[in-house]
DNA sequence: GATCAATAGTTGCGTCTGCAACTGTTGTGA
DNA sequence: TCACAACAGTTGCAGACGCAACTATTGATC
């Protein structure tokens, strides 16, 4: 008889508080992300993942990142990133750069136009994050939230 | 000269803590949702939105909900919900029921087969939520998280 | 040094999903 | 009672995205 095999044994259902916290967690995220997405799309004509890619590249050394690293940062699959970068390259915001020492590797590198585009889009994102997230929380709430989120992202590839 | 017009004036950038909290928030959600999605798909052959629809219907009076209400609960657009329900109807898990008093309205109603399917899928979801969310937090962390999330979902259509 | 597994990235294909336009229904104001 | 706006839901269309298969390259093993 199984005793505590977690993968096959029915567990105690969530209690009221656990359930409420879980639903609030999901709902809050869905709500905020959808708002940010709409604002970025509408005001800047940029998808949120595209913005995210530009941000990550701008933060990286030499403004470039391996495709695979960029994919994990942007929480996309490799194939998804390939097409997104295709589009950014077509728009002149990003360049593909082959790696000298490993011919398998491709870097995505942000261009000056990409930096300019990012600088232009940044206020939209900043305002959205403030309006829908940061400014709705007291500093202590924010700290508590962050502290509680830490165990949830522990060991995450994108922790940096 | 504008003074504090929030929509057009550059705001103070996020400080380190705000930025870290924001990124943890986004990352935690992306990570957990992707895990749950994969588990539900893999173990139960059910998409997460489909599972969510079945849950909401099972909780509703008479096991049915207007399409538009269901759409907001499942955070889908009306069109998205229409196709999802199409699929669930094809699988025999949900039925469409016309409203007697308003011919515009369609109810989605969970069938006995849908309830059975939900009962079967529930442990997978429960285990995932526990493993990736609830069990990683102490009760006080969970309470703090919930308290901090509340202002983020205030006034949300799906608050119930 | 040849073979073979592992790795990086891309592409084919199918699915999901949103926007805009459309149909049908209801209620409101003249 | 006759427009006409508002509403509920669906459909056409197109874009985004993931999985699996594929190509090219590298590194490990014998």
Short mmCIF file of C-alpha atoms (C1' of nucleotides) in Angstrom, two decimals, chain B residues 66-68 79 82-83 96 104 106, chain D residues 6-13 18:
data_model
loop_
_atom_site.label_atom_id
_atom_site.label_comp_id
_atom_site.label_asym_id
_atom_site.label_seq_id
_atom_site.Cartn_x
_atom_site.Cartn_y
_atom_site.Cartn_z
CA UNK B 66 -23.51 32.02 -19.82
CA UNK B 67 -20.80 32.00 -22.44
CA UNK B 68 -19.85 35.58 -21.70
CA UNK B 79 -14.22 34.01 -29.65
CA UNK B 82 -16.52 29.70 -28.45
CA UNK B 83 -13.89 27.44 -30.01
CA UNK B 96 -24.77 24.16 -25.24
CA UNK B 104 -29.23 35.71 -27.60
CA UNK B 106 -26.22 30.46 -24.71
"C1'" DA D 6 -26.69 47.72 -27.44
"C1'" DC D 7 -25.75 43.11 -26.66
"C1'" DA D 8 -24.58 37.74 -27.13
"C1'" DG D 9 -22.43 34.77 -29.64
"C1'" DT D 10 -20.06 33.03 -33.81
"C1'" DT D 11 -16.96 33.06 -37.81
"C1'" DG D 12 -13.09 34.71 -41.15
"C1'" DC D 13 -8.72 35.70 -40.90
"C1'" DG D 18 5.09 24.86 -29.22
#
